[in-house]
């Protein structure tokens, strides 16, 4: 048997995973779909005499994507609670990369596709109902009537889809790593650790940079990626702006670094897993 | 087939469970791994399967490093744990999903073993613990792996199933296969085991075959205990005194009493070690 990466083995693993966990996935999907449908329906019913709740819709979309995605990722290896299932997983003749790829496909690709299709369908349905039944009050002037017309989510130009997707990939990769790192209460432990890490980073970012770069040339409270101020805060003598390319590179460097680190650590966690 | 060279292992670095153990297991045998609770039997099995990694020393299984968990190594190893947990799918699907990962898996054998074990063709979720365990055993045997590891296989099995297990093990054993059974219930499998590994407090007390044991030891039931005879071990039962002593030229060979041998090994470690190592 080939010890190198095999795509056919990945397909076999994927089929095995879906066969064994298909019912759980279906239940999770039904519950998530039902909750979103119910909340969206309540928002629409409550708003048939008022403006379309586009802000609430954005919130529902974001919470559904993040909460569902991170919960799914953080519970992906919940079977590690069972020693026999862990033994079966670890001794199944497939490479670590192949086993990891199943987690990647399901948490990073399948979930988001299923969520986007589901949410878009619910959104289409709810927007259609709203447009059909909304009653615009008589005192609304012509220029404001467009607030009473539901625009489908993906025709809307207010959704920051790129930023949301980047955040989704990062948070779910952290949740996936948390699932491999903690056997019990993986989600809660990962969230606590994540919050502590972020707070510590922000704190040290200001503190350490404050020590490295003294007050006269360091704009406290500003991120070092933006600018360097020369002179005191009351009377600056100049501002050094970072090159635009450098600025955009730094902005992308951090998410890519976190993302790749999480998946590399996940690989090593599976590779080094002992029971 | 399996070679431990000065292997040390512990669940913490401060407290080693095994220190510098040397052990060799060969194909074509059924090994019985015996030891008290917490002696480290399951850990030894996990080391062989690559489920835990040695802290020191070299361990090779089929000339491969089990800690790498390469697919070519893993399809030659089938581990049946003491506790069983199965997904909620049909028993035939369970077999079908595992089959492609084991190149020597024989589906006809699997179906035959299920039938022999009287397993109902239903969802695994509806089965009892014993039935689930038998499904695992059937799958392990049908995988035709070269190394089959069974951790307490008779736990949860009824009497006909234990008999069936013995039959199955005898059927699949060939000169390329090594079967290792860790058990407390030695009487369940003593007719099958041809090599004994006795572990206690992190050391291998004995690694020998049953023939050597009966060549070197006598197991007897005696109404009295002689003060002049040198016994390796004795215990008192309702029928008299069960005795283990070194076999002399005048003594006839006796049948191996595995339970008595185990007790002798645990209670007179040095005496048994001197005789066999």
CSV table of C-alpha atoms in Angstrom, one decimal, chain A residues 1-4 9-10 12-17 19-21 23 79 81-96 98-99 269-275, chain B residues 9 11 46 49-54 67-79 81 83-89 93-94 96-98 100-103 123 136 139:
chain,number,residue,atom,x,y,z
A,1,UNK,CA,0.0,0.0,0.0
A,2,UNK,CA,1.3,3.4,-1.0
A,3,UNK,CA,2.6,5.5,1.9
A,4,UNK,CA,2.3,8.7,-0.1
A,9,UNK,CA,-8.0,7.1,-0.2
A,10,UNK,CA,-9.2,10.6,0.6
A,12,UNK,CA,-12.8,6.5,0.7
A,13,UNK,CA,-12.2,8.3,3.9
A,14,UNK,CA,-14.8,11.0,2.9
A,15,UNK,CA,-17.3,8.3,2.0
A,16,UNK,CA,-16.7,6.5,5.3
A,17,UNK,CA,-17.0,9.8,7.3
A,19,UNK,CA,-21.7,7.2,6.0
A,20,UNK,CA,-20.8,7.1,9.7
A,21,UNK,CA,-21.7,10.7,10.6
A,23,UNK,CA,-27.2,11.3,10.3
A,79,UNK,CA,-15.1,11.1,19.0
A,81,UNK,CA,-13.7,11.0,23.9
A,82,UNK,CA,-14.2,7.4,22.9
A,83,UNK,CA,-11.0,5.4,23.1
A,84,UNK,CA,-12.1,2.7,20.7
A,85,UNK,CA,-13.1,5.2,18.1
A,86,UNK,CA,-9.8,7.1,18.5
A,87,UNK,CA,-7.9,3.8,18.1
A,88,UNK,CA,-9.9,3.0,15.0
A,89,UNK,CA,-9.2,6.5,13.6
A,90,UNK,CA,-5.5,6.5,14.3
A,91,UNK,CA,-4.9,2.9,13.0
A,92,UNK,CA,-7.0,3.3,9.9
A,93,UNK,CA,-4.5,2.7,7.0
A,94,UNK,CA,-4.3,6.2,5.6
A,95,UNK,CA,-1.8,9.0,5.9
A,96,UNK,CA,-2.1,11.8,8.4
A,98,UNK,CA,-5.4,12.3,4.1
A,99,UNK,CA,-7.2,12.2,7.5
A,269,UNK,CA,-1.5,17.0,16.5
A,270,UNK,CA,-2.9,14.1,14.5
A,271,UNK,CA,0.5,12.8,13.6
A,272,UNK,CA,1.7,12.9,17.3
A,273,UNK,CA,-1.6,11.8,18.8
A,274,UNK,CA,-1.1,9.1,21.4
A,275,UNK,CA,-3.8,7.3,23.4
B,9,UNK,CA,8.0,4.1,28.1
B,11,UNK,CA,2.9,8.2,30.7
B,46,UNK,CA,-0.4,0.0,22.2
B,49,UNK,CA,0.5,-0.8,17.3
B,50,UNK,CA,2.0,2.6,17.3
B,51,UNK,CA,-0.7,4.1,19.5
B,52,UNK,CA,1.9,5.3,22.1
B,53,UNK,CA,5.5,6.1,21.3
B,54,UNK,CA,8.6,4.8,23.2
B,67,UNK,CA,5.3,5.5,15.4
B,68,UNK,CA,5.2,6.6,11.8
B,69,UNK,CA,1.8,5.0,11.3
B,70,UNK,CA,2.4,4.5,7.6
B,71,UNK,CA,-0.5,3.0,5.7
B,72,UNK,CA,1.7,0.0,4.6
B,73,UNK,CA,2.3,-0.7,8.3
B,74,UNK,CA,-1.2,-0.1,9.5
B,75,UNK,CA,-2.9,-2.4,7.0
B,76,UNK,CA,-0.9,-5.2,8.5
B,77,UNK,CA,-2.1,-4.5,12.0
B,78,UNK,CA,-5.5,-4.9,13.4
B,79,UNK,CA,-6.2,-3.9,17.0
B,81,UNK,CA,-9.6,-2.9,21.9
B,83,UNK,CA,-14.0,-1.5,25.0
B,84,UNK,CA,-16.0,-1.3,21.8
B,85,UNK,CA,-17.7,1.7,20.2
B,86,UNK,CA,-19.2,1.5,16.8
B,87,UNK,CA,-21.0,4.0,14.6
B,88,UNK,CA,-24.7,3.8,14.0
B,89,UNK,CA,-24.6,2.1,10.6
B,93,UNK,CA,-21.9,-1.1,5.6
B,94,UNK,CA,-19.4,-1.1,8.5
B,96,UNK,CA,-17.8,-2.4,3.4
B,97,UNK,CA,-16.4,1.0,4.6
B,98,UNK,CA,-13.3,-0.7,6.1
B,100,UNK,CA,-10.9,-0.9,0.9
B,101,UNK,CA,-8.3,0.0,3.5
B,102,UNK,CA,-7.1,-3.5,4.1
B,103,UNK,CA,-5.8,-5.0,0.8
B,123,UNK,CA,-27.7,-1.7,12.5
B,136,UNK,CA,-15.0,-6.2,15.5
B,139,UNK,CA,-13.6,-7.8,10.9
